[in-house]
Short mmCIF file of C-alpha atoms in Angstrom, two decimals:
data_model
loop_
_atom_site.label_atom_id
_atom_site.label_comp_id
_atom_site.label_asym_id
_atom_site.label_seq_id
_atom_site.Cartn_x
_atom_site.Cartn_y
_atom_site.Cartn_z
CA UNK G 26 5.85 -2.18 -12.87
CA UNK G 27 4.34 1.17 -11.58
CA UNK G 28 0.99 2.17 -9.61
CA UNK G 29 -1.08 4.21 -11.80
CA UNK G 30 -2.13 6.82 -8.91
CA UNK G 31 -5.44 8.42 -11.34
CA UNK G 32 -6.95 4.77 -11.84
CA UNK G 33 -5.55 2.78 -8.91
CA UNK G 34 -4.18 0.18 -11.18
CA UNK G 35 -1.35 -1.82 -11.52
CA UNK G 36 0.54 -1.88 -14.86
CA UNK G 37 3.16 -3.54 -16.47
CA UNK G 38 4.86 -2.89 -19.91
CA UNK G 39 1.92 0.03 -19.67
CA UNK G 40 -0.61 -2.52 -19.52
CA UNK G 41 -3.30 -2.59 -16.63
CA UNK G 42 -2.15 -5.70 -14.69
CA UNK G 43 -3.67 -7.89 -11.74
CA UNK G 44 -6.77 -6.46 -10.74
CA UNK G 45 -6.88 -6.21 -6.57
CA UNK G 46 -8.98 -5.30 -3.83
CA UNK G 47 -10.38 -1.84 -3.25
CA UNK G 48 -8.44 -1.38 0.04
CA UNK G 49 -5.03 -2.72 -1.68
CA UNK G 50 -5.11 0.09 -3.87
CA UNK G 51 -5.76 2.30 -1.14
CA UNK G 52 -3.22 1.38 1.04
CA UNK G 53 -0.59 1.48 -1.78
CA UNK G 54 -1.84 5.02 -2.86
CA UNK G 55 -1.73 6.23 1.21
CA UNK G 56 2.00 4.72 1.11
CA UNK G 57 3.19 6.56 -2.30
CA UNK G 58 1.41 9.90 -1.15
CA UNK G 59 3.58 9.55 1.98
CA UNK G 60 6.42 8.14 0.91
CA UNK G 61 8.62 9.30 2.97
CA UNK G 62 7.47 9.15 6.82
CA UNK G 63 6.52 5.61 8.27
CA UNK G 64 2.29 5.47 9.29
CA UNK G 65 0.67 3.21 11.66
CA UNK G 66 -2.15 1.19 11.10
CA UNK G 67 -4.06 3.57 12.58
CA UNK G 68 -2.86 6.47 10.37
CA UNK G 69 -3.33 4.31 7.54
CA UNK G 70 -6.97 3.49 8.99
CA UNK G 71 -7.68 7.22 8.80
CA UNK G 72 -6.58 7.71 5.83
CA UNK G 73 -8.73 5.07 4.21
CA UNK G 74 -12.89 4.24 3.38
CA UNK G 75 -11.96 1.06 2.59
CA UNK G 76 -10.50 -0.80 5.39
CA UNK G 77 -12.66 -2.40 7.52
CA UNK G 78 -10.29 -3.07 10.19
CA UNK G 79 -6.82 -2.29 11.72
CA UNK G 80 -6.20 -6.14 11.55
CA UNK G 81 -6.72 -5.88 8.20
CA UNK G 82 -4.12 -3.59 7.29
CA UNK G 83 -1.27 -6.67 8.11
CA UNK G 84 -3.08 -8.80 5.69
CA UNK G 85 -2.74 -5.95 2.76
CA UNK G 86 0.52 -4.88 3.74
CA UNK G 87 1.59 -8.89 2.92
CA UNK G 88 -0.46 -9.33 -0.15
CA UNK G 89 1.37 -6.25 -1.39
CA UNK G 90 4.86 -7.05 -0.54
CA UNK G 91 3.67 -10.32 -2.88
CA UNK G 92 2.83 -8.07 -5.66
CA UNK G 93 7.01 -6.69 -5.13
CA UNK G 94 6.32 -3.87 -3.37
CA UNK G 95 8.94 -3.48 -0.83
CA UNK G 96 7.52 -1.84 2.44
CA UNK G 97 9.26 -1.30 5.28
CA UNK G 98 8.04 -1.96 8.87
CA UNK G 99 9.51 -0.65 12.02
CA UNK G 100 8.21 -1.64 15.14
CA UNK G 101 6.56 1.52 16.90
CA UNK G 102 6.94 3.40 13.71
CA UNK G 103 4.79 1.95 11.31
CA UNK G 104 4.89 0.76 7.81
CA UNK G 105 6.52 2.83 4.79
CA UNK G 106 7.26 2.61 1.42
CA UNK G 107 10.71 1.82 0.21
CA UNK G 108 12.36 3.48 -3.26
#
């Protein structure tokens, strides 16, 4: 499975997979571009046009981790993508 950065789309076996929400794909392409330093909600926030709320961002961060992403969260820190 691998995050196609150009389309914002899941694949698997090289096939577009489960088609998710706008800020999903967002978040996941804010965590890959900063892979390695943790971001806040309210980085994230920033770095987004599709979230409508800090709340939110919880919510995606979840639905992602159902997906098999692993992300990280460390309290005062923020969330970040594992390898």
């Amino acid at each position: 499975m691998y995050f196609n950065l150009s389309t914002n789309q899941l694949c698997r076996n090289s096939k577009p997979s489960k088609t998710y929400k706008e800020a999903e794909s967002d978040v996941l392409a804010i965590l890959i571009k900063n892979r390695n330093k943790y971001l806040s909600k309210e980085d994230i926030s920033a770095m987004s046009e599709s979230i409508d709320s800090i709340n939110s961002i919880k919510v995606i961060i979840s639905n992602l981790r159902k997906l098999g992403f692993e992300i990280e969260n460390v309290k005062n820190l923020g969330y970040k993508l594992k390898e």
